[in-house]
Short mmCIF file of C-alpha atoms in Angstrom, two decimals:
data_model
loop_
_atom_site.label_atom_id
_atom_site.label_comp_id
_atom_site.label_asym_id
_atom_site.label_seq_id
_atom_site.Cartn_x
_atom_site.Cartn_y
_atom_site.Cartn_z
CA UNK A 313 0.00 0.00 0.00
CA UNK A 314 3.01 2.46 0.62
CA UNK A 315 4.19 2.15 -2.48
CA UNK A 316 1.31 2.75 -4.11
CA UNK A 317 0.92 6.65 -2.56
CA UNK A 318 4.51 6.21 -3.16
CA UNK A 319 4.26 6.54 -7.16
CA UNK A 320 2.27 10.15 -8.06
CA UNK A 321 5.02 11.55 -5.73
CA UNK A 322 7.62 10.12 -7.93
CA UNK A 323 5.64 11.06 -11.03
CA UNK A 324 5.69 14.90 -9.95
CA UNK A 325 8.90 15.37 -9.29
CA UNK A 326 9.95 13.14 -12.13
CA UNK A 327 7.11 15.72 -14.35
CA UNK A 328 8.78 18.75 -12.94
CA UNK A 329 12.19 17.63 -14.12
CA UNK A 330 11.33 17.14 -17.73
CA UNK A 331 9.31 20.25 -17.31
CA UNK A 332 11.70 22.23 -16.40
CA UNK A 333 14.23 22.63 -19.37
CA UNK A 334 11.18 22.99 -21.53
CA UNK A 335 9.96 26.06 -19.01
CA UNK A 336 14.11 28.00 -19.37
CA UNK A 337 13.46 27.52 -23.63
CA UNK A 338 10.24 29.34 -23.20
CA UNK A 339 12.09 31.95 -20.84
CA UNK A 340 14.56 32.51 -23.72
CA UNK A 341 14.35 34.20 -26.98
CA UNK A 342 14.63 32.43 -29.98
CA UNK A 343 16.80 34.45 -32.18
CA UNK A 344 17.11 34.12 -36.36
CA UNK A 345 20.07 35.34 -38.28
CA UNK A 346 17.41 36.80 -41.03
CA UNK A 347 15.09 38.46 -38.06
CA UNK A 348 17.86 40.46 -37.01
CA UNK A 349 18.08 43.43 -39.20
CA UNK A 350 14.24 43.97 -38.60
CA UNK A 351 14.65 43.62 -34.62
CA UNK A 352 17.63 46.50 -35.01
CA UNK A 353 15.82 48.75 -36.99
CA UNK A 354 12.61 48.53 -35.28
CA UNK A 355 13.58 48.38 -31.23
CA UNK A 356 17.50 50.40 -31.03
CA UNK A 357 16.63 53.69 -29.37
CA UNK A 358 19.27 55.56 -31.15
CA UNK A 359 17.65 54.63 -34.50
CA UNK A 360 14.17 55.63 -33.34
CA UNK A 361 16.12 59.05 -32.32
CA UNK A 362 17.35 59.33 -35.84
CA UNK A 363 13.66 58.64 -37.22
CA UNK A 364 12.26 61.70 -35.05
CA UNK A 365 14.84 63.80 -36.36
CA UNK A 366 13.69 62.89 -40.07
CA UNK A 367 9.92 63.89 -38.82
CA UNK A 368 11.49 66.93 -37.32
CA UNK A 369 13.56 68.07 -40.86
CA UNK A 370 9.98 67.29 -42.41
CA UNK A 371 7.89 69.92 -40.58
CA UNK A 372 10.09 72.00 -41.22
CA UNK A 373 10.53 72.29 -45.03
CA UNK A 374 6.38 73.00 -44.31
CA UNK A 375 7.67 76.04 -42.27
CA UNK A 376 9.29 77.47 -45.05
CA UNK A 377 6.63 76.94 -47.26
CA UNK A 378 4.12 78.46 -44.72
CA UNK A 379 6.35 81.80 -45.03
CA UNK A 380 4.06 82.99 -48.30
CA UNK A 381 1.19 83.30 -45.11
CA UNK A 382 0.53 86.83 -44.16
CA UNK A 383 1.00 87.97 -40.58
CA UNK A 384 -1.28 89.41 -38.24
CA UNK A 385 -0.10 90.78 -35.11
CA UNK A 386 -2.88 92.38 -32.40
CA UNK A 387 -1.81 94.32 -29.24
CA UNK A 388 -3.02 96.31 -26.56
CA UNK A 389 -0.33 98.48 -24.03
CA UNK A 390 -0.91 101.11 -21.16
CA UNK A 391 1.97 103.34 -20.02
CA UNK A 392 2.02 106.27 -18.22
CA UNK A 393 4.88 108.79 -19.46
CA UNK A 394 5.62 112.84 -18.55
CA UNK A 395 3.76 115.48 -20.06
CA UNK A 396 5.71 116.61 -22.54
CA UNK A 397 5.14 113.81 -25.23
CA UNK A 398 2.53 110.82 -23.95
CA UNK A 399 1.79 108.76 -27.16
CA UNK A 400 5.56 108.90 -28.48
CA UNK A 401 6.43 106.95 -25.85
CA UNK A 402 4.89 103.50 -27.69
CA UNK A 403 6.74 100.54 -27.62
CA UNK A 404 8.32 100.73 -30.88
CA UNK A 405 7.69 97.49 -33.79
CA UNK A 406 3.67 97.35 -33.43
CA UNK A 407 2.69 100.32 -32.15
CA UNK A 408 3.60 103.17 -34.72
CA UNK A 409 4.89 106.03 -32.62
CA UNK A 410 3.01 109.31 -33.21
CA UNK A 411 3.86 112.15 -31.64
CA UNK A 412 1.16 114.11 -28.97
CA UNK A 413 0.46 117.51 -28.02
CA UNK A 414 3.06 119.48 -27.47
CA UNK A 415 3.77 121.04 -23.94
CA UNK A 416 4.55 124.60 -23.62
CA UNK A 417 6.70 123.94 -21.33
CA UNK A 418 9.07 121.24 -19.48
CA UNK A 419 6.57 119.54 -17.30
CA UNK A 420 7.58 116.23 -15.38
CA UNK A 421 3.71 115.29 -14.43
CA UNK A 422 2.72 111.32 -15.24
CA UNK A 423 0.07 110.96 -17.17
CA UNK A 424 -1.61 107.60 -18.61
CA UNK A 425 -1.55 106.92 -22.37
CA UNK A 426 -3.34 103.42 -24.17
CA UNK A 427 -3.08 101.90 -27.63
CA UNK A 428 -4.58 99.46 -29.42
CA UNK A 429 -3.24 97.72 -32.92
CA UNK A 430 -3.22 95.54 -35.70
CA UNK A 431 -0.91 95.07 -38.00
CA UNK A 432 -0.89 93.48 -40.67
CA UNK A 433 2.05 92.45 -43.13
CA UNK A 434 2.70 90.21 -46.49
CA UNK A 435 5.70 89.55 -48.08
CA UNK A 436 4.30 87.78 -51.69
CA UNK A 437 7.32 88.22 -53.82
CA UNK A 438 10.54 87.05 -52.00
CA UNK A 439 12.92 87.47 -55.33
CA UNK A 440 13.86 84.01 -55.02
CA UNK A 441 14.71 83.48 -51.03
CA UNK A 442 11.32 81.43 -50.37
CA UNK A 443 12.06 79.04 -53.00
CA UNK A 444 15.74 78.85 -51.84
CA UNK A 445 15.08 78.45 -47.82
CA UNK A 446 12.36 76.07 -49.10
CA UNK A 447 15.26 73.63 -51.23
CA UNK A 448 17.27 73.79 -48.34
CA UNK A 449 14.85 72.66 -45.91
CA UNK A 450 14.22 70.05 -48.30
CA UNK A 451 18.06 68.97 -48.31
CA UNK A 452 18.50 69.00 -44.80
CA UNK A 453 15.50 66.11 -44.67
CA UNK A 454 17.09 64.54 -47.48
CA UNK A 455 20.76 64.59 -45.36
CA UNK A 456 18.35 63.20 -42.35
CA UNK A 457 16.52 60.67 -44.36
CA UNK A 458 19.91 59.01 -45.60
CA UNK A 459 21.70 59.52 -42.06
CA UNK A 460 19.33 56.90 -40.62
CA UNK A 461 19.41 54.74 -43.50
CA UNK A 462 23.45 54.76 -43.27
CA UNK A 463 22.52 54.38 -39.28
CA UNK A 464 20.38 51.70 -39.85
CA UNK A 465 22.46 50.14 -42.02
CA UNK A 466 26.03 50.11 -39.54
CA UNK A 467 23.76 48.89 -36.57
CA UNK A 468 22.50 46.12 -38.79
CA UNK A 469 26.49 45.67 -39.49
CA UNK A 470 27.25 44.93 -36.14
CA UNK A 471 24.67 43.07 -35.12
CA UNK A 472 25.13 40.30 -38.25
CA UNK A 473 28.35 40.71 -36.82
CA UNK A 474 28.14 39.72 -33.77
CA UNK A 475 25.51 37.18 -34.63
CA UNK A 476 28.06 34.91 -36.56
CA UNK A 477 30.81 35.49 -33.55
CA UNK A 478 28.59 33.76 -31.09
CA UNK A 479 27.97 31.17 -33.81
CA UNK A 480 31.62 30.87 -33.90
CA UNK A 481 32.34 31.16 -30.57
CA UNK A 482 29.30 27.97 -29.87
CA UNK A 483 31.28 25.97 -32.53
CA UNK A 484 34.36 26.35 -30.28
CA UNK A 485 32.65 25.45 -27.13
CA UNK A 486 31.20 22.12 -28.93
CA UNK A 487 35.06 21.32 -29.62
CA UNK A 488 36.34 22.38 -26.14
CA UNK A 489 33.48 19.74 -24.98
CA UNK A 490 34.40 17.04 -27.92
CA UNK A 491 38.30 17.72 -26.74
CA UNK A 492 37.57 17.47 -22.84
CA UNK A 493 35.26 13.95 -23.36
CA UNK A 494 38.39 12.76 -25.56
CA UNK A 495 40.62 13.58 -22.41
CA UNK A 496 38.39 12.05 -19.96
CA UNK A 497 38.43 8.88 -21.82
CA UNK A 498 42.45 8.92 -21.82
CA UNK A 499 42.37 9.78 -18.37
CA UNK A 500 40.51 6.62 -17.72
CA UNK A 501 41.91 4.28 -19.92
CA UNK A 502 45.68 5.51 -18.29
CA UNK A 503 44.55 4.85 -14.89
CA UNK A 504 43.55 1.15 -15.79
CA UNK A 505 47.16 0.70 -17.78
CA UNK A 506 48.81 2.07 -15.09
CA UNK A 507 47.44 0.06 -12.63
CA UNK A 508 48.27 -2.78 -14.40
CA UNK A 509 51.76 -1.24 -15.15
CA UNK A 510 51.29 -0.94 -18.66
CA UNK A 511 51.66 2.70 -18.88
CA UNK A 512 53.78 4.69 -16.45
CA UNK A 513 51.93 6.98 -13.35
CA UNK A 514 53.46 10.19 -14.73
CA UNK A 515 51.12 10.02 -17.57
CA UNK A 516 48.16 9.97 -15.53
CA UNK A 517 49.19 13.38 -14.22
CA UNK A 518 49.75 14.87 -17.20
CA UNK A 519 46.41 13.92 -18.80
CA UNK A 520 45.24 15.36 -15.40
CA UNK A 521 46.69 18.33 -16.52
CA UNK A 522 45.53 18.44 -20.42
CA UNK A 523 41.97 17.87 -19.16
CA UNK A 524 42.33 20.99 -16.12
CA UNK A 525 43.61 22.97 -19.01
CA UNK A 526 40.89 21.92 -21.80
CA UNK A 527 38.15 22.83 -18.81
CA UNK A 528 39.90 26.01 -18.74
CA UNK A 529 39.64 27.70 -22.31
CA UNK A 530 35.96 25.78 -22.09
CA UNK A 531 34.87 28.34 -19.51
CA UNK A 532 36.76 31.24 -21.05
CA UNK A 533 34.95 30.70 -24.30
CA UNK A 534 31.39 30.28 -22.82
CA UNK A 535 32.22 33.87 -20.69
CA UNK A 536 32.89 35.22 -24.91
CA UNK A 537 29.96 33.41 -26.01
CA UNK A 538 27.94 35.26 -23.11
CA UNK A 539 29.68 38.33 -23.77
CA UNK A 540 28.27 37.92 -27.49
CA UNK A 541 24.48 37.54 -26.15
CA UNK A 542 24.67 40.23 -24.26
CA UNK A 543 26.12 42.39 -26.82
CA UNK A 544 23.59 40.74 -29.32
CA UNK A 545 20.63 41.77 -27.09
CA UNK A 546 21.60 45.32 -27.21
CA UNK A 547 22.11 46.11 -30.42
CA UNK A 548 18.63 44.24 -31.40
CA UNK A 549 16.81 46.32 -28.56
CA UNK A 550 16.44 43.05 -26.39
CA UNK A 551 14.84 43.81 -22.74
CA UNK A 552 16.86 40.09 -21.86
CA UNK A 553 19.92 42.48 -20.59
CA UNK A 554 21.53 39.10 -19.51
CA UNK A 555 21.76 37.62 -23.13
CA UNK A 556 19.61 34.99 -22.11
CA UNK A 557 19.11 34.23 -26.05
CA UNK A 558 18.76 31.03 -28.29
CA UNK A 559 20.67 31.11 -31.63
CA UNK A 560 18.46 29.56 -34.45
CA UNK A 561 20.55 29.24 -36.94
CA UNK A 562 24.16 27.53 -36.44
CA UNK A 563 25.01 26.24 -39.55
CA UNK A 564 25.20 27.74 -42.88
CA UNK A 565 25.56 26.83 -46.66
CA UNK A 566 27.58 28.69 -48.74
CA UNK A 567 26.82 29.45 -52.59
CA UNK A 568 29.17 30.24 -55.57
CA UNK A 569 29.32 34.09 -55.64
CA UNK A 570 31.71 34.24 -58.63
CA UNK A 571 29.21 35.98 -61.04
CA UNK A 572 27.99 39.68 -60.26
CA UNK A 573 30.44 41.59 -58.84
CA UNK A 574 28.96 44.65 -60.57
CA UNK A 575 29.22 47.76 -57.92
CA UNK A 576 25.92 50.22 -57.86
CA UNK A 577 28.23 53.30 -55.95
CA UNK A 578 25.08 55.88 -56.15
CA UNK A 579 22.81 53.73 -54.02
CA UNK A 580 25.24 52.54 -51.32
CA UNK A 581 24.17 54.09 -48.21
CA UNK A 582 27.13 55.79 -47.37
CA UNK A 583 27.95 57.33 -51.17
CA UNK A 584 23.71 58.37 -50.85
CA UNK A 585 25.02 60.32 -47.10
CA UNK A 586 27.42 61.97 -49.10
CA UNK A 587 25.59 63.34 -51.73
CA UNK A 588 22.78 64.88 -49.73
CA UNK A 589 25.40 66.17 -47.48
CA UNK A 590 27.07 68.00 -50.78
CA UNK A 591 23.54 68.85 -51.69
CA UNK A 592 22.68 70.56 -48.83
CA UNK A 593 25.81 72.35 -48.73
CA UNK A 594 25.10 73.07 -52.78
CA UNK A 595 21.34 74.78 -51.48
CA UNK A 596 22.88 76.80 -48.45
CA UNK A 597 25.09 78.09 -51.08
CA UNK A 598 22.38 79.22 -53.63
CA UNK A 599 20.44 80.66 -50.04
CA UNK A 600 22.92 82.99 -49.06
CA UNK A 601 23.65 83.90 -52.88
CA UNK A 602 19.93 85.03 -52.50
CA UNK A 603 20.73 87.13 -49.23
CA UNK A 604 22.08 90.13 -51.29
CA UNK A 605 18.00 90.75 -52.85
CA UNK A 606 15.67 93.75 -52.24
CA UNK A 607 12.77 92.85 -49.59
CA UNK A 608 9.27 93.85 -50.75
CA UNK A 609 6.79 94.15 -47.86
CA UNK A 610 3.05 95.62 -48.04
CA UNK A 611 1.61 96.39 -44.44
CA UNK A 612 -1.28 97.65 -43.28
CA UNK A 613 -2.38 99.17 -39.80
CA UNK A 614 -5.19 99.93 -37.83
CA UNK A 615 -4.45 102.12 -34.76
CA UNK A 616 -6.32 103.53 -31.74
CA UNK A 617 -4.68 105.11 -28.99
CA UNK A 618 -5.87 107.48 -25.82
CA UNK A 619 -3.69 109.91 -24.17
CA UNK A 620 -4.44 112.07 -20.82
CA UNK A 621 -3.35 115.21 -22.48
CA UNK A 622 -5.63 117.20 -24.81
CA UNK A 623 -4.63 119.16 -27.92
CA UNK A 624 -4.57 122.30 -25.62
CA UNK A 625 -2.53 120.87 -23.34
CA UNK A 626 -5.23 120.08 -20.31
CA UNK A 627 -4.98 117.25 -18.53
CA UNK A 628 -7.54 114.49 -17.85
CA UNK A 629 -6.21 111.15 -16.54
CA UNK A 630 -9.26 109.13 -17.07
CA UNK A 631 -9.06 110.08 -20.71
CA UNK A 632 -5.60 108.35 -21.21
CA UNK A 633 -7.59 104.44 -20.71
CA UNK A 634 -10.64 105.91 -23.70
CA UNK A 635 -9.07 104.75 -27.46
CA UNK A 636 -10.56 108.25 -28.64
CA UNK A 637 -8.48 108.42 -31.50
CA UNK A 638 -7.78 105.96 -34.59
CA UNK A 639 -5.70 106.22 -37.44
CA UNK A 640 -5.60 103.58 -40.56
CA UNK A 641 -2.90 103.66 -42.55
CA UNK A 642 -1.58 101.05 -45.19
CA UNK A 643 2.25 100.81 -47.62
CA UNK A 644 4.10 99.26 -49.20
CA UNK A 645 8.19 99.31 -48.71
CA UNK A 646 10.83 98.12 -50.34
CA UNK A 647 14.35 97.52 -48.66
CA UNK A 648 17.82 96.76 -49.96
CA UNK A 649 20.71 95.85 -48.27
CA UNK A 650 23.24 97.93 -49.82
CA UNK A 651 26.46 97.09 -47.57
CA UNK A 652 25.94 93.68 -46.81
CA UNK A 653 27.62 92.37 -50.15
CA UNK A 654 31.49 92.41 -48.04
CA UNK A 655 29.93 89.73 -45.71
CA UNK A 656 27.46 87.93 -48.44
CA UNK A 657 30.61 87.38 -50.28
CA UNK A 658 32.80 86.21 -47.57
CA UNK A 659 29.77 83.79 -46.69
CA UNK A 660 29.62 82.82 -50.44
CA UNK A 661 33.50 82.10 -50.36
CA UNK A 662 32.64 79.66 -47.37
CA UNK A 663 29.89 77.61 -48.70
CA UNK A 664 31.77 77.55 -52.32
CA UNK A 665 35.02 75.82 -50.75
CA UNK A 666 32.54 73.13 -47.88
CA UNK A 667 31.16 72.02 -51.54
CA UNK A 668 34.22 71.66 -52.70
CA UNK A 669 35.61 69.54 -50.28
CA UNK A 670 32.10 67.43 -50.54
CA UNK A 671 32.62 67.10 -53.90
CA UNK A 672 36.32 65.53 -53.15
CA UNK A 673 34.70 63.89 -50.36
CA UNK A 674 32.64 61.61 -52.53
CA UNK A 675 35.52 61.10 -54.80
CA UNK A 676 37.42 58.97 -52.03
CA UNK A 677 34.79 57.49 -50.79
CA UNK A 678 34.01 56.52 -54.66
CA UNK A 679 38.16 55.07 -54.33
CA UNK A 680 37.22 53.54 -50.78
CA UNK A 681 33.69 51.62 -51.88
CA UNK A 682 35.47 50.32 -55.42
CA UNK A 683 38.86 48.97 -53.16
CA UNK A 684 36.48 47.50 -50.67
CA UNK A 685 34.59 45.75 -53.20
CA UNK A 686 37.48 44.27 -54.90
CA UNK A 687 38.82 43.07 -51.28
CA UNK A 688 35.93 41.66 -50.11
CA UNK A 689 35.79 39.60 -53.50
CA UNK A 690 39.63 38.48 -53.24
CA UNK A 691 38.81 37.84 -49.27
CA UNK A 692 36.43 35.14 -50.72
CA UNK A 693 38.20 33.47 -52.73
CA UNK A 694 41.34 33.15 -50.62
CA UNK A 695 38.88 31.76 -47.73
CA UNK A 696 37.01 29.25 -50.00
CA UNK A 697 40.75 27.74 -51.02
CA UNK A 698 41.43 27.76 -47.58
CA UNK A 699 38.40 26.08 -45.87
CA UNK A 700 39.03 23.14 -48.18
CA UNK A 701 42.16 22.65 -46.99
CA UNK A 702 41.33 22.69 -43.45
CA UNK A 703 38.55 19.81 -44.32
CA UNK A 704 41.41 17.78 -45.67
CA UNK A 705 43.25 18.85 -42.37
CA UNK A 706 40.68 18.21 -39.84
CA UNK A 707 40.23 14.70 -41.43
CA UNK A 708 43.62 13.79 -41.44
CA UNK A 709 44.46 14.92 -37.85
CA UNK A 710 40.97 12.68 -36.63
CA UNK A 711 42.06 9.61 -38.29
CA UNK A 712 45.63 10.29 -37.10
CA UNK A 713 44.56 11.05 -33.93
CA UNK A 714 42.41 7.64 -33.57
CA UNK A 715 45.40 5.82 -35.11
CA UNK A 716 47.62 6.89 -32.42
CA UNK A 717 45.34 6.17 -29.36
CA UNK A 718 44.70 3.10 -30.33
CA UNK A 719 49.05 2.59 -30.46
CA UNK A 720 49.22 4.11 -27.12
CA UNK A 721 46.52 1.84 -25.50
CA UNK A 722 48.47 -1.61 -27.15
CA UNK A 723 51.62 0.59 -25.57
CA UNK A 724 53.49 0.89 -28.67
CA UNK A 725 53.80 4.81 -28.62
CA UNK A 726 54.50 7.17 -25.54
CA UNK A 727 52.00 9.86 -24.31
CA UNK A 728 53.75 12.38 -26.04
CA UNK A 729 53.19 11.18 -29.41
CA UNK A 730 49.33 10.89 -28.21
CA UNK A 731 48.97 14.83 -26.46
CA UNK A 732 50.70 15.99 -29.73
CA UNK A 733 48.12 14.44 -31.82
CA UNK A 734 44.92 15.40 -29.61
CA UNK A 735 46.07 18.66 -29.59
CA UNK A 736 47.05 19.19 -33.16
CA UNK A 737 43.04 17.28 -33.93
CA UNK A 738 41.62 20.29 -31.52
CA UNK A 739 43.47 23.09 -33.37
CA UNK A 740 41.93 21.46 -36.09
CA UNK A 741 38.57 21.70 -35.11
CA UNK A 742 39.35 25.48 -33.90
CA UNK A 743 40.62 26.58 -37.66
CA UNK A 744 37.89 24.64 -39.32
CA UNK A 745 35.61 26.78 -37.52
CA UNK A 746 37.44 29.83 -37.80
CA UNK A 747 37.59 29.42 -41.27
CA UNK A 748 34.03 28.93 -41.83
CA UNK A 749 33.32 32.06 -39.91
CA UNK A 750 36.19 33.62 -42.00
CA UNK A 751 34.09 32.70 -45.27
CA UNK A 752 30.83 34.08 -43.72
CA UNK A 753 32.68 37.22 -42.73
CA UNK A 754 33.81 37.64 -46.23
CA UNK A 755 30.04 37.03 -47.86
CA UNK A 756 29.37 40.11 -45.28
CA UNK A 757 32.11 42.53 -46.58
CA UNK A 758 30.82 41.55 -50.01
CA UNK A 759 27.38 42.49 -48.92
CA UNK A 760 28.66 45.71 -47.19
CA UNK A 761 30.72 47.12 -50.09
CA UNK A 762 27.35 46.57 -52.54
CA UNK A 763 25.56 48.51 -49.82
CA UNK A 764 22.59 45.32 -49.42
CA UNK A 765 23.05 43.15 -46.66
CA UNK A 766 19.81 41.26 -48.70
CA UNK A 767 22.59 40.06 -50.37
CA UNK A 768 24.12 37.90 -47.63
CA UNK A 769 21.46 36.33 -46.78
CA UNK A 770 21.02 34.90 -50.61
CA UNK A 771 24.40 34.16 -50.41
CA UNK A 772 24.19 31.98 -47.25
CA UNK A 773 20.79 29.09 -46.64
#
C-alpha cells in the first residue's frame, strides 16, 4: 500500500524535471540570423532618435513653405509717461509712434496713455529666397533621411556581426566539450594501464593536466559566447539584458558568388550620405547667394490710442484708458541691403570651398567603396581555397589522432606522441571553424561594399 501513494510523488517530481528545461526555452528568446536586421531597426533607441529627427527636418521644409502666409499681429499696451510727449512713448515694432500735443513747457507730471493695434504684413514676392530656404529645408531632410538609413544600415552591421561570432564562438565550445570527453576517456583508460603497469603513473598526471587545461579555455569561451548575447541583445533592442538568447541558426551553406560583382556606388548608403550632405551644402550656397535681394513688404495698420493730455494741453487722466483716436494707414516698402555684399561674399566664399571639399569627399569614398569591393571579392576566394584545406586537415588529424590512441593503449607509442596528436586534432577543429566564420565574414564585406546586406542572406541558406 506504501508504495502505491509512493508513485504520483515520484511522477511529480519526475514531471517537474522534464518540465523544467522545456519552461528556461520558453524563458529565452529564440533568435534568427534573417530576423535580425528587422529587430535593429525597429527596437535600437538611437535609431528611433534618428527617425524623429527625419519627422522633425519634415515639418520643417512646411515652415518654409508656410512663409508665403501673411501675418497678423494684435496688441493692446498702457503706459504712463511725462507730459511733454505721452503717445511717443509706444513701444516701438507694433505700435507706430506718433507724436502728442506738445507742452509749452518742461513739465515732469505722469500721465496715462493706451493703444490698441493691428498690423498686418505680407511679403508675396521674395525674389527668389522662399524658393531657396524652401530647397534647403528640403536637403537638410534629405541629409536626415539618408543619415538613418546609413545608421540603420552600420547597426545592422554589427549586429550580423556579432551574430556569426557567437555562432563561432558555440562551434568552439562544442570542440572544447568534444576535446575534454576525448581527455576524460584517456584519463581513464591511463589509470587502468597504469594500474596494471602498462603505462607509467606520470602520464596519468599529465592527462590530469591536459583535461584541467581543456576545462579552462571551455569556460573562457562560454564567458565570450555570453559576452556575445549580451552584446547581441543590445544592439537588437532586447529587454533580456543578460543575453539569455537562443541562436536559431548555427550552420550555414555557402553558394558560388563568382558571377555579379557589378558595384551600384550611387545607391550605397554611405555614397547616398554623401551626396545629400554636398547637396545641402550646394542649397545653403544658392540661399545665401539670394541674401544680397531687395525685400518687398506691403503692411497695413489699424491704430487707436488714448492719451491724458488734450490738444490744448489740459490734462484728464481718465481720458488716457478711452481709445478716442484711430488712425488707418496702409504701404508698401521696399528695402535693400546695400552694404551687406562684403559679408554675403565672404559667406559665399565659405559655402563655395565646404562644396568643394564634398565634392572631393565623394571622390574617395568613390576610391574607398570600389577597393572595398574588390577586397571583399579576393577575401572570398582566398577563404574558400582555404576552408578546403582545413577539411582535408581536420580529417587527417581525426584519423591520425584515432590511429595513435589506439598505439598508445596496445603501448606501442608514448603519451607524447598521443597529447601531440589530440592537440594538433583540436586546433583542427578550432581553424575549421574559424575558417568557416572567416568565409561568412567575407560574404558580409561583399554584402557591405554593394551597400545590401539582402545580399548575404542569398548568399548563405
Amino acid at each position: 500500500m506504501r508504495k502505491v501513494l509512493r508513485m504520483p510523488y515520484r511522477l511529480v517530481f519526475l514531471s517537474s524535471v522534464l518540465l523544467l528545461p522545456s519552461f528556461w526555452a520558453k524563458a529565452q528568446q529564440r533568435l534568427s540570423l534573417k530576423d535580425v536586421p528587422s529587430l535593429v531597426q525597429a527596437n535600437l533607441p538611437k535609431l528611433n532618435a534618428a527617425k524623429a529627427n527625419v519627422a522633425a527636418d519634415k515639418s520643417l521644409i512646411d515652415y518654409e513653405k508656410r512663409s508665403l502666409m501673411p501675418e497678423l499681429t494684435v496688441g493692446y499696451q498702457a503706459n504712463v509717461a511725462t507730459f511733454n510727449n505721452i503717445t511717443g512713448m509706444n513701444y516701438p515694432g507694433l505700435m507706430m509712434p506718433i507724436s502728442g500735443p506738445p507742452s509749452l513747457s518742461n513739465e515732469m507730471n505722469f500721465v496715462p496713455g493706451t493703444a490698441a493695434a493691428a498690423l498686418l504684413t505680407w511679403r508675396p514676392i521674395y525674389f527668389g529666397q522662399r524658393s531657396a530656404a524652401i530647397e534647403r529645408a528640403t536637403a537638410q531632410f534629405k541629409l536626415s533621411n539618408t543619415n538613418y538609413n546609413e545608421q540603420t544600415f552600420r547597426y545592422q552591421i554589427d549586429a550580423i556581426s556579432t551574430y556569426l561570432d557567437a555562432v563561432f564562438l558555440k562551434t568552439l565550445i562544442s570542440s572544447h566539450r568534444a576535446s575534454i570527453t576525448r581527455y576524460s576517456s584517456s584519463l581513464e583508460q591511463t589509470l587502468v594501464l597504469a594500474k596494471t603497469g602498462l603505462r607509467p603513473g606520470v602520464d596519468t598526471i599529465q592527462l590530469q593536466s591536459s583535461l584541467a587545461q581543456a576545462e579552462i579555455e571551455l569556460l573562457q569561451t562560454e564567458n565570450s559566447y555570453q559576452q556575445k548575447l549580451i552584446n547581441l541583445s543590445s544592439l537588437i533592442g532586447s529587454q533580456e539584458t543578460n543575453g539569455n538568447l537562443i541562436l536559431v541558426d548555427t550552420v550555414f551553406n555557402n553558394v558560388d558568388v563568382s558571377a555579379d560583382r557589378s558595384l551600384n556606388i550611387a545607391q550605397h548608403p554611405y555614397f547616398m550620405t554623401a551626396a545629400a550632405q554636398k547637396d545641402l551644402t550646394q542649397a545653403k550656397l544658392e540661399e545665401v547667394k539670394k541674401i544680397w535681394r531687395p525685400k518687398l513688404d506691403f503692411w497695413g495698420n489699424i491704430y487707436s490710442r488714448g492719451s491724458g493730455i488734450n490738444a490744448v494741453g489740459a490734462i484728464n487722466k481718465s481720458e488716457g484708458f478711452n481709445l478716442t483716436r484711430d488712425n488707418i494707414g496702409a504701404g508698401v516698402q521696399i528695402s535693400f541691403p546695400v552694404f551687406q555684399f562684403y559679408q554675403v561674399n565672404a559667406k559665399k566664399r565659405q559655402y563655395g570651398e565646404l562644396l568643394r571639399a564634398d565634392e572631393f569627399n565623394l571622390k574617395q569614398l568613390e576610391l574607398d567603396l570600389n577597393k572595398q569591393n574588390n577586397l571583399a571579392w579576393q577575401q572570398y576566394k582566398s577563404n574558400v581555397s582555404i576552408l578546403s584545406k582545413f577539411a582535408i586537415r581536420l580529417k587527417s588529424t581525426t584519423e591520425a589522432f584515432n590511429s595513435l590512441k589506439l598505439s598508445y593503449q596496445s603501448g606501442l607509442i608514448d603519451f607524447s606522441r598521443l597529447a601531440q596528436a589530440q592537440y594538433e586534432l583540436q586546433q583542427a577543429e578550432m581553424n575549421s571553424a574559424g575558417a568557416q566564420l572567416v568565409l561568412q565574414r567575407s560574404l558580409l564585406d561583399i554584402s557591405i561594399a554593394k551597400g545590401d546586406l539582402d545580399l548575404f542572406f542569398k548568399l548563405i541558406r
